Amino acid sequence: MKTKEKWESGLGFVFAAAGSAVGLGNLWGFAYRSSEGGGLAFLILYVLIVLIVCLPVLVAEMVLGRSTASSPFIAPIKAAGENWKPLGWLFAIASCGILSYYAVIMGWTIDTFFHSLFIGLPSDMNEAGQFFGKISSGNSVFVGQIISLLLTAFIVLAGIRGGIEKLTKWAMPLLLVLLLLLAFWASSLSGSWEGYTSFLLKWDPSQLFDKSTISNSFKQAFFSLSLGIGVMVAYSSYLDKRNHLPKEALRVASLDTAVGLLAGLITFPIVMSFGLRDVVSESTVGTLFIALPTGFANLGLFGRFIAAVFFGLAFLAAITSSISLLEVPVSSLMDKLKWSRKKSVWVSTLLIFIIGIPSAISTDFLDRSDAICNTLLILGGLLISILFGWIVPNRYDEDLSNSNSNLRVRRYLKFMLRWVSPPIIAIGFYLTLVSTLEKFV
Ligand code: TRP
């Protein structure tokens, strides 16, 4: 048997993992979820969930991948026996499910990018509605979806070092620079301060106990960190013992949160200074594809240039995420059925395209798929924390001590994973399940 591929460097792994985390979820989800009323309370809950609940689970996912050196489909069985087979299925189903609609949104992003460059953007709210109607329906959606899936497939086809690591190594730093520049520019807009204070910093303590704010924070934390469906398992299976997983998990989480915040610092000033407030909380896609293009259009030709930069970078962020989603079924097929990377990539891509057709046709369907997959993510996170907190805690400890992780850090993580993460995630899962079911009645 061929020896398994490895990351070229530890930093390469961090970039790839952060590339997976940073995506449309940061640019789009963060803004609209914090605008749904939560404001600062949402932000606080989100950061607490990431630090207290998600970090130990993120490390656990990495341990699951590294200690078994197996794909997400097989890893749970290797770690804890046949009883855990369903977790592998959950990983495979949820990752294909997410990618199926993620690729559709990537397609809208390409379309908006081309409109900014060559055609023009909507100048008022009336036109904005039509604009979104245009990019989210008809044949152009399929074109965008197919281009996105093909690009994703080509990169994953080139493998871990030759494709994923090569792309994320330059894409992530570029992304950060562009975001910083845009945030700086947005702060110079006339309504910028009002934008920060009426969304990100809006303080209403009762929101801390609001069911939908709590469930939004959970969804955002898990989705944004790419947690719960085996992406980190897949990436970590190509790691070796040298990496300090807790440190790397912390880096990934910090970068991801910083990008979410930066995106907010870009979005809200634009929304405020062009009076687009209502659009944002009205629809899930409102901020990114309705309010922003309209805001940019108000700045004339320069605005179109900035819009092209913004949507270009959004696409770049998205593709470093979509490749991680595709790697889950691909590595699983390679591992389980011993298929070649090539065959696994094309079969998975075709399947994901087909599952995504209803989302390409109906934004309502897309919205529901998103709700279902978010629920699955949190369930996945819950199961992973039970697996390492209760079923095979020694594996967690051994793997981390092999890489010389600090004893205190290890104890802390083990404690959190056993006593804190499971009950808190269970609450998040329950609230999210309820809000998902509400979408269907
Ligand atoms: N985290 C990415 C984003 O914020 C999306 C993503 C990639 C993802 N891989 C994932 C979400 C795995 C959940 C699980 O856009």
Short mmCIF file of C-alpha atoms and ligand atoms in Angstrom, two decimals:
data_model
loop_
_atom_site.label_atom_id
_atom_site.label_comp_id
_atom_site.label_asym_id
_atom_site.label_seq_id
_atom_site.Cartn_x
_atom_site.Cartn_y
_atom_site.Cartn_z
CA MET A 1 0.00 0.00 0.00
CA LYS A 2 1.15 3.52 -0.76
CA THR A 3 2.15 5.54 2.27
CA LYS A 4 -0.33 8.23 3.11
CA GLU A 5 0.35 11.77 1.97
CA LYS A 6 1.44 14.34 4.60
CA TRP A 7 1.26 18.10 4.92
CA GLU A 8 4.48 19.74 3.90
CA SER A 9 4.61 21.91 7.01
CA GLY A 10 2.75 22.55 10.25
CA LEU A 11 1.93 26.02 9.06
CA GLY A 12 0.51 24.54 5.87
CA PHE A 13 -1.95 22.57 7.97
CA VAL A 14 -2.95 25.65 9.98
CA PHE A 15 -3.55 27.63 6.79
CA ALA A 16 -5.60 24.83 5.31
CA ALA A 17 -7.66 24.41 8.49
CA ALA A 18 -8.14 28.15 8.83
CA GLY A 19 -8.97 28.28 5.12
CA SER A 20 -11.70 25.76 5.77
CA ALA A 21 -13.02 27.74 8.70
CA VAL A 22 -12.93 31.14 7.05
CA GLY A 23 -15.59 31.21 4.37
CA LEU A 24 -18.97 32.51 3.37
CA GLY A 25 -20.10 31.69 6.89
CA ASN A 26 -17.91 34.48 8.20
CA LEU A 27 -18.81 37.01 5.55
CA TRP A 28 -22.47 36.20 5.29
CA GLY A 29 -23.57 34.26 8.37
CA PHE A 30 -21.85 36.40 10.93
CA ALA A 31 -23.40 39.60 9.65
CA TYR A 32 -26.94 38.42 9.32
CA ARG A 33 -27.00 36.41 12.51
CA SER A 34 -25.70 39.31 14.56
CA SER A 35 -28.27 41.56 12.93
CA GLU A 36 -31.19 39.32 13.85
CA GLY A 37 -31.47 41.13 17.15
CA GLY A 38 -28.64 39.58 19.13
CA GLY A 39 -26.06 42.31 18.64
CA LEU A 40 -23.41 42.31 21.32
CA ALA A 41 -25.14 39.50 23.20
CA PHE A 42 -24.78 37.31 20.12
CA LEU A 43 -21.13 38.26 19.90
CA ILE A 44 -20.44 37.44 23.54
CA LEU A 45 -22.27 34.11 23.40
CA TYR A 46 -20.50 33.25 20.19
CA VAL A 47 -17.04 33.93 21.62
CA LEU A 48 -17.86 32.03 24.82
CA ILE A 49 -19.12 29.03 22.89
CA VAL A 50 -16.01 29.02 20.73
CA LEU A 51 -13.64 29.26 23.68
CA ILE A 52 -15.35 27.01 26.17
CA VAL A 53 -17.20 24.47 24.09
CA CYS A 54 -15.78 24.38 20.59
CA LEU A 55 -12.05 24.50 21.21
CA PRO A 56 -11.90 21.17 23.08
CA VAL A 57 -14.10 19.63 20.37
CA LEU A 58 -11.89 21.06 17.64
CA VAL A 59 -8.88 19.46 19.27
CA ALA A 60 -10.91 16.24 19.59
CA GLU A 61 -11.67 16.22 15.87
CA MET A 62 -8.01 16.72 15.14
CA VAL A 63 -7.09 13.88 17.49
CA LEU A 64 -9.68 11.63 15.85
CA GLY A 65 -8.01 12.23 12.48
CA ARG A 66 -4.41 12.08 13.57
CA SER A 67 -4.57 9.17 16.00
CA THR A 68 -6.39 6.92 13.54
CA ALA A 69 -4.74 8.27 10.37
CA SER A 70 -8.05 7.42 8.73
CA SER A 71 -10.73 9.16 6.75
CA PRO A 72 -13.79 10.56 8.54
CA PHE A 73 -15.85 7.55 7.51
CA ILE A 74 -13.52 5.01 9.10
CA ALA A 75 -11.97 7.02 11.94
CA PRO A 76 -14.85 6.65 14.46
CA ILE A 77 -14.83 2.86 13.97
CA LYS A 78 -11.07 2.67 14.44
CA ALA A 79 -11.27 4.79 17.55
CA ALA A 80 -14.20 3.14 19.28
CA GLY A 81 -15.50 0.16 17.34
CA GLU A 82 -18.40 -0.69 15.04
CA ASN A 83 -20.99 0.97 17.28
CA TRP A 84 -19.65 4.30 16.13
CA LYS A 85 -20.17 3.61 12.46
CA PRO A 86 -23.19 5.96 12.25
CA LEU A 87 -20.92 8.90 13.10
CA GLY A 88 -18.96 8.24 9.92
CA TRP A 89 -22.21 8.29 7.97
CA LEU A 90 -23.21 11.53 9.62
CA PHE A 91 -19.90 13.08 8.55
CA ALA A 92 -20.30 11.93 4.97
CA ILE A 93 -23.93 12.97 4.61
CA ALA A 94 -23.58 16.36 6.26
CA SER A 95 -20.46 17.35 4.33
CA CYS A 96 -22.05 16.48 0.99
CA GLY A 97 -25.23 18.25 2.09
CA ILE A 98 -23.42 21.46 2.99
CA LEU A 99 -21.31 21.50 -0.14
CA SER A 100 -24.42 20.97 -2.27
CA TYR A 101 -25.87 24.36 -1.32
CA TYR A 102 -22.56 26.06 -0.52
CA ALA A 103 -21.63 25.67 -4.20
CA VAL A 104 -24.87 27.40 -5.18
CA ILE A 105 -24.05 30.41 -3.01
CA MET A 106 -20.54 30.40 -4.44
CA GLY A 107 -22.16 30.64 -7.85
CA TRP A 108 -24.12 33.75 -6.78
CA THR A 109 -20.81 35.17 -5.59
CA ILE A 110 -19.21 34.68 -9.01
CA ASP A 111 -22.23 36.25 -10.66
CA THR A 112 -22.10 39.31 -8.41
CA PHE A 113 -18.38 39.59 -9.05
CA PHE A 114 -18.99 39.75 -12.80
CA HIS A 115 -21.80 42.22 -12.39
CA SER A 116 -19.50 44.49 -10.40
CA LEU A 117 -16.85 44.37 -13.09
CA PHE A 118 -18.75 44.39 -16.34
CA ILE A 119 -22.44 45.04 -16.01
CA GLY A 120 -23.15 47.27 -13.05
CA LEU A 121 -24.86 47.00 -9.69
CA PRO A 122 -28.36 47.91 -8.48
CA SER A 123 -28.65 51.54 -7.47
CA ASP A 124 -31.71 51.41 -5.20
CA MET A 125 -33.69 48.92 -3.19
CA ASN A 126 -36.12 48.22 -5.98
CA GLU A 127 -33.40 47.29 -8.34
CA ALA A 128 -31.60 45.40 -5.60
CA GLY A 129 -34.51 42.99 -5.20
CA GLN A 130 -34.56 42.37 -8.94
CA PHE A 131 -30.81 41.99 -8.94
CA PHE A 132 -30.94 39.27 -6.34
CA GLY A 133 -33.80 37.63 -8.20
CA LYS A 134 -31.62 37.55 -11.27
CA ILE A 135 -28.51 36.10 -9.71
CA SER A 136 -30.43 33.52 -7.71
CA SER A 137 -32.65 32.12 -10.43
CA GLY A 138 -32.47 30.84 -13.96
CA ASN A 139 -29.67 29.14 -15.79
CA SER A 140 -26.89 31.36 -14.52
CA VAL A 141 -27.25 29.71 -11.12
CA PHE A 142 -26.37 26.35 -12.59
CA VAL A 143 -23.44 27.82 -14.45
CA GLY A 144 -22.10 29.32 -11.21
CA GLN A 145 -22.75 26.14 -9.25
CA ILE A 146 -21.02 23.99 -11.84
CA ILE A 147 -17.99 26.30 -12.13
CA SER A 148 -17.64 26.33 -8.35
CA LEU A 149 -17.85 22.56 -8.08
CA LEU A 150 -15.42 22.01 -10.94
CA LEU A 151 -12.83 24.38 -9.47
CA THR A 152 -13.22 22.67 -6.11
CA ALA A 153 -12.85 19.27 -7.74
CA PHE A 154 -9.69 20.26 -9.62
CA ILE A 155 -7.96 21.46 -6.47
CA VAL A 156 -8.92 18.40 -4.45
CA LEU A 157 -7.82 16.25 -7.38
CA ALA A 158 -4.34 17.74 -7.11
CA GLY A 159 -4.11 16.30 -3.60
CA ILE A 160 -3.15 17.55 -0.17
CA ARG A 161 0.21 19.15 -0.93
CA GLY A 162 -0.17 19.86 -4.61
CA GLY A 163 -3.69 21.27 -4.37
CA ILE A 164 -5.05 22.19 -0.97
CA GLU A 165 -1.83 23.31 0.72
CA LYS A 166 -0.61 25.15 -2.35
CA LEU A 167 -3.80 27.18 -2.66
CA THR A 168 -4.38 28.03 0.99
CA LYS A 169 -0.76 29.08 1.56
CA TRP A 170 -1.14 32.20 -0.52
CA ALA A 171 -4.92 32.65 -0.41
CA MET A 172 -5.17 33.07 3.36
CA PRO A 173 -2.61 35.86 3.76
CA LEU A 174 -4.03 37.66 0.72
CA LEU A 175 -7.50 37.37 2.15
CA LEU A 176 -6.46 38.89 5.45
CA VAL A 177 -4.73 41.83 3.80
CA LEU A 178 -7.74 42.58 1.60
CA LEU A 179 -10.14 42.34 4.53
CA LEU A 180 -8.05 44.71 6.61
CA LEU A 181 -7.91 47.22 3.78
CA LEU A 182 -11.65 47.02 3.25
CA ALA A 183 -12.39 47.37 6.97
CA PHE A 184 -10.16 50.42 7.06
CA TRP A 185 -11.96 51.91 4.07
CA ALA A 186 -15.39 51.15 5.57
CA SER A 187 -14.46 52.93 8.79
CA SER A 188 -14.12 56.14 6.78
CA LEU A 189 -17.74 56.03 5.63
CA SER A 190 -20.08 58.56 7.16
CA GLY A 191 -22.37 56.12 8.98
CA SER A 192 -19.62 53.81 10.17
CA TRP A 193 -19.90 54.38 13.91
CA GLU A 194 -23.63 54.14 13.80
CA GLY A 195 -23.20 50.93 11.85
CA TYR A 196 -21.06 49.36 14.55
CA THR A 197 -23.26 50.49 17.40
CA SER A 198 -26.59 49.53 15.93
CA PHE A 199 -25.54 46.01 15.01
CA LEU A 200 -22.36 44.56 16.42
CA LEU A 201 -22.35 46.57 19.61
CA LYS A 202 -26.06 46.85 20.26
CA TRP A 203 -26.49 45.87 23.88
CA ASP A 204 -29.64 44.25 25.13
CA PRO A 205 -28.88 41.90 28.05
CA SER A 206 -32.17 40.04 27.67
CA GLN A 207 -30.84 38.71 24.36
CA LEU A 208 -28.36 36.59 26.33
CA PHE A 209 -31.31 34.39 27.27
CA ASP A 210 -33.15 34.60 24.01
CA LYS A 211 -33.64 31.19 22.43
CA SER A 212 -33.02 32.25 18.89
CA THR A 213 -29.94 34.28 19.79
CA ILE A 214 -28.51 31.31 21.65
CA SER A 215 -29.23 28.92 18.83
CA ASN A 216 -27.81 31.41 16.32
CA SER A 217 -24.59 31.60 18.29
CA PHE A 218 -24.28 27.82 18.32
CA LYS A 219 -24.95 27.51 14.62
CA GLN A 220 -22.50 30.24 13.81
CA ALA A 221 -19.77 28.84 16.05
CA PHE A 222 -20.00 25.32 14.65
CA PHE A 223 -20.49 26.30 11.05
CA SER A 224 -17.81 28.92 11.06
CA LEU A 225 -15.23 26.64 12.65
CA SER A 226 -16.10 23.83 10.21
CA LEU A 227 -16.76 21.69 13.24
CA GLY A 228 -18.73 18.50 13.73
CA ILE A 229 -18.72 16.84 10.32
CA GLY A 230 -15.24 15.47 9.95
CA VAL A 231 -13.50 18.18 7.94
CA MET A 232 -10.88 18.53 10.63
CA VAL A 233 -10.68 14.74 10.90
CA ALA A 234 -9.88 14.54 7.20
CA TYR A 235 -7.25 17.26 7.33
CA SER A 236 -5.66 15.97 10.52
CA SER A 237 -5.30 12.46 9.19
CA TYR A 238 -2.46 13.85 7.07
CA LEU A 239 -0.64 15.21 10.13
CA ASP A 240 2.26 13.76 12.00
CA LYS A 241 3.09 13.67 15.66
CA ARG A 242 5.04 16.89 15.73
CA ASN A 243 2.09 19.23 15.61
CA HIS A 244 0.84 20.80 18.81
CA LEU A 245 -2.84 20.41 18.23
CA PRO A 246 -4.16 22.64 21.04
CA LYS A 247 -2.00 25.51 19.87
CA GLU A 248 -3.02 25.01 16.29
CA ALA A 249 -6.69 24.76 17.19
CA LEU A 250 -6.39 28.05 19.03
CA ARG A 251 -4.76 29.69 16.01
CA VAL A 252 -7.49 28.46 13.71
CA ALA A 253 -10.24 29.64 16.04
CA SER A 254 -8.67 33.07 16.57
CA LEU A 255 -8.17 33.65 12.88
CA ASP A 256 -11.70 32.56 12.16
CA THR A 257 -13.23 34.82 14.78
CA ALA A 258 -11.08 37.74 13.66
CA VAL A 259 -12.32 37.35 10.11
CA GLY A 260 -15.94 37.20 11.25
CA LEU A 261 -15.46 40.44 13.15
CA LEU A 262 -13.63 42.09 10.27
CA ALA A 263 -16.46 41.14 7.95
CA GLY A 264 -18.86 42.82 10.37
CA LEU A 265 -16.69 45.91 10.43
CA ILE A 266 -16.96 46.05 6.64
CA THR A 267 -20.60 45.19 6.27
CA PHE A 268 -22.32 47.31 8.88
CA PRO A 269 -20.87 50.72 8.00
CA ILE A 270 -21.91 50.15 4.38
CA VAL A 271 -25.36 49.05 5.41
CA MET A 272 -25.82 52.04 7.71
CA SER A 273 -24.39 54.74 5.54
CA PHE A 274 -26.65 53.82 2.65
CA GLY A 275 -29.76 53.26 4.74
CA LEU A 276 -30.10 49.57 4.00
CA ARG A 277 -30.83 48.45 7.48
CA ASP A 278 -34.12 46.70 6.88
CA VAL A 279 -32.73 44.59 4.10
CA VAL A 280 -30.21 42.97 6.35
CA SER A 281 -32.42 41.33 8.88
CA GLU A 282 -35.18 40.61 6.41
CA SER A 283 -33.57 37.70 4.66
CA THR A 284 -30.75 35.35 5.34
CA VAL A 285 -28.91 36.31 2.19
CA GLY A 286 -29.95 39.95 2.43
CA THR A 287 -26.71 41.39 3.69
CA LEU A 288 -24.32 39.85 1.31
CA PHE A 289 -26.21 39.85 -1.97
CA ILE A 290 -28.74 42.65 -1.63
CA ALA A 291 -27.49 45.31 0.76
CA LEU A 292 -23.80 45.21 -0.10
CA PRO A 293 -24.06 45.49 -3.89
CA THR A 294 -26.48 48.39 -3.48
CA GLY A 295 -24.18 50.11 -1.02
CA PHE A 296 -21.21 49.73 -3.31
CA ALA A 297 -23.21 50.98 -6.30
CA ASN A 298 -23.81 54.26 -4.49
CA LEU A 299 -20.12 54.98 -4.78
CA GLY A 300 -20.09 54.91 -8.56
CA LEU A 301 -17.27 53.35 -10.49
CA PHE A 302 -14.98 53.22 -7.47
CA GLY A 303 -17.70 51.35 -5.62
CA ARG A 304 -17.87 48.78 -8.39
CA PHE A 305 -14.15 48.27 -8.08
CA ILE A 306 -14.41 47.75 -4.33
CA ALA A 307 -17.35 45.42 -4.89
CA ALA A 308 -15.26 43.34 -7.27
CA VAL A 309 -12.51 43.11 -4.65
CA PHE A 310 -15.01 42.13 -1.97
CA PHE A 311 -16.81 39.46 -3.98
CA GLY A 312 -13.53 38.20 -5.39
CA LEU A 313 -12.22 37.69 -1.91
CA ALA A 314 -15.50 36.13 -0.82
CA PHE A 315 -15.10 33.57 -3.58
CA LEU A 316 -11.53 32.88 -2.57
CA ALA A 317 -12.60 32.40 1.04
CA ALA A 318 -15.37 30.11 -0.15
CA ILE A 319 -13.17 27.88 -2.25
CA THR A 320 -10.69 27.25 0.55
CA SER A 321 -13.76 26.03 2.48
CA SER A 322 -15.43 24.04 -0.27
CA ILE A 323 -12.28 21.98 -0.86
CA SER A 324 -12.33 20.91 2.77
CA LEU A 325 -15.94 19.80 2.45
CA LEU A 326 -15.18 17.76 -0.66
CA GLU A 327 -12.16 16.16 1.01
CA VAL A 328 -14.51 14.40 3.49
CA PRO A 329 -16.32 12.14 0.98
CA VAL A 330 -13.24 11.90 -1.23
CA SER A 331 -10.90 10.65 1.48
CA SER A 332 -13.64 8.37 2.77
CA LEU A 333 -14.14 6.71 -0.60
CA MET A 334 -10.39 6.33 -1.04
CA ASP A 335 -10.11 4.78 2.37
CA LYS A 336 -13.20 2.60 2.43
CA LEU A 337 -13.47 1.43 -1.17
CA LYS A 338 -9.79 1.86 -2.09
CA TRP A 339 -10.76 3.99 -5.05
CA SER A 340 -8.22 6.31 -6.65
CA ARG A 341 -8.34 9.98 -5.71
CA LYS A 342 -9.49 10.74 -9.24
CA LYS A 343 -12.45 8.40 -9.23
CA SER A 344 -13.44 9.47 -5.70
CA VAL A 345 -13.36 13.15 -6.67
CA TRP A 346 -15.52 12.80 -9.76
CA VAL A 347 -18.08 10.48 -8.22
CA SER A 348 -18.44 12.72 -5.15
CA THR A 349 -18.64 15.88 -7.23
CA LEU A 350 -21.34 14.47 -9.47
CA LEU A 351 -23.36 13.29 -6.51
CA ILE A 352 -23.06 16.66 -4.78
CA PHE A 353 -24.10 18.46 -7.94
CA ILE A 354 -27.25 16.35 -8.15
CA ILE A 355 -28.14 16.85 -4.49
CA GLY A 356 -27.62 20.59 -5.00
CA ILE A 357 -30.07 20.98 -7.90
CA PRO A 358 -33.11 21.71 -5.69
CA SER A 359 -31.10 24.37 -3.80
CA ALA A 360 -30.10 25.94 -7.10
CA ILE A 361 -33.75 26.16 -8.10
CA SER A 362 -35.25 27.34 -4.83
CA THR A 363 -33.73 29.59 -2.19
CA ASP A 364 -36.34 28.26 0.18
CA PHE A 365 -34.98 24.78 -0.23
CA LEU A 366 -31.48 26.11 0.24
CA ASP A 367 -32.49 27.77 3.46
CA ARG A 368 -33.96 24.54 4.79
CA SER A 369 -30.95 22.47 3.79
CA ASP A 370 -28.82 24.96 5.68
CA ALA A 371 -31.00 24.58 8.75
CA ILE A 372 -30.87 20.79 8.63
CA CYS A 373 -27.11 20.67 8.09
CA ASN A 374 -26.48 23.11 10.92
CA THR A 375 -28.43 20.81 13.21
CA LEU A 376 -26.35 17.85 12.04
CA LEU A 377 -23.12 19.75 12.72
CA ILE A 378 -24.06 20.38 16.29
CA LEU A 379 -25.15 16.76 16.70
CA GLY A 380 -21.78 15.70 15.26
CA GLY A 381 -20.01 17.95 17.75
CA LEU A 382 -22.03 16.45 20.60
CA LEU A 383 -21.16 12.90 19.55
CA ILE A 384 -17.46 13.73 19.17
CA SER A 385 -17.35 15.23 22.62
CA ILE A 386 -19.07 12.18 24.09
CA LEU A 387 -16.70 9.90 22.20
CA PHE A 388 -13.56 11.48 23.61
CA GLY A 389 -14.97 12.70 26.89
CA TRP A 390 -16.51 9.38 27.91
CA ILE A 391 -15.87 6.46 25.59
CA VAL A 392 -12.17 6.64 24.74
CA PRO A 393 -10.70 9.50 26.81
CA ASN A 394 -7.31 7.77 26.90
CA ARG A 395 -6.89 8.07 23.18
CA TYR A 396 -7.29 11.83 23.49
CA ASP A 397 -4.75 12.01 26.23
CA GLU A 398 -2.24 9.68 24.61
CA ASP A 399 -2.32 11.43 21.29
CA LEU A 400 -1.79 14.81 22.89
CA SER A 401 0.97 13.61 25.17
CA ASN A 402 2.74 12.01 22.20
CA SER A 403 3.10 15.45 20.74
CA ASN A 404 4.33 16.85 24.05
CA SER A 405 1.38 19.07 24.73
CA ASN A 406 1.58 20.91 27.99
CA LEU A 407 0.17 18.82 30.85
CA ARG A 408 -2.00 21.62 32.22
CA VAL A 409 -3.49 22.33 28.82
CA ARG A 410 -4.20 18.65 28.40
CA ARG A 411 -5.93 18.37 31.75
CA TYR A 412 -7.98 21.44 31.07
CA LEU A 413 -9.10 20.18 27.67
CA LYS A 414 -9.97 16.76 29.02
CA PHE A 415 -12.02 18.24 31.81
CA MET A 416 -13.92 20.52 29.46
CA LEU A 417 -14.53 17.79 26.97
CA ARG A 418 -15.96 15.49 29.63
CA TRP A 419 -17.97 17.79 31.85
CA VAL A 420 -18.62 21.02 30.03
CA SER A 421 -18.92 20.49 26.29
CA PRO A 422 -21.47 17.64 26.23
CA PRO A 423 -24.19 19.24 28.38
CA ILE A 424 -23.81 22.67 26.80
CA ILE A 425 -23.78 21.33 23.26
CA ALA A 426 -26.83 19.23 24.15
CA ILE A 427 -28.71 22.43 25.00
CA GLY A 428 -27.53 24.05 21.76
CA PHE A 429 -28.59 20.98 19.83
CA TYR A 430 -32.03 20.96 21.36
CA LEU A 431 -32.65 24.65 20.64
CA THR A 432 -31.39 24.32 17.08
CA LEU A 433 -33.43 21.22 16.44
CA VAL A 434 -36.55 23.03 17.59
CA SER A 435 -35.85 26.05 15.41
CA THR A 436 -35.16 23.79 12.42
CA LEU A 437 -38.39 21.86 12.93
CA GLU A 438 -40.25 25.16 13.08
CA LYS A 439 -39.14 25.84 9.53
CA PHE A 440 -41.07 22.82 8.39
CA VAL A 441 -44.43 23.39 10.05
N1 TRP B 1 -16.57 27.16 7.77
C1 TRP B 1 -16.91 27.51 6.44
C2 TRP B 1 -17.54 28.89 6.42
O1 TRP B 1 -17.55 29.56 7.41
C3 TRP B 1 -17.80 26.51 5.76
C4 TRP B 1 -17.39 25.12 5.98
C5 TRP B 1 -16.33 24.49 5.43
C6 TRP B 1 -17.97 24.22 6.87
N2 TRP B 1 -16.24 23.24 5.94
C7 TRP B 1 -17.22 23.06 6.83
C8 TRP B 1 -19.04 24.32 7.71
C9 TRP B 1 -17.53 21.98 7.65
C10 TRP B 1 -19.36 23.24 8.51
C11 TRP B 1 -18.60 22.11 8.49
O2 TRP B 1 -18.03 29.33 5.43
#
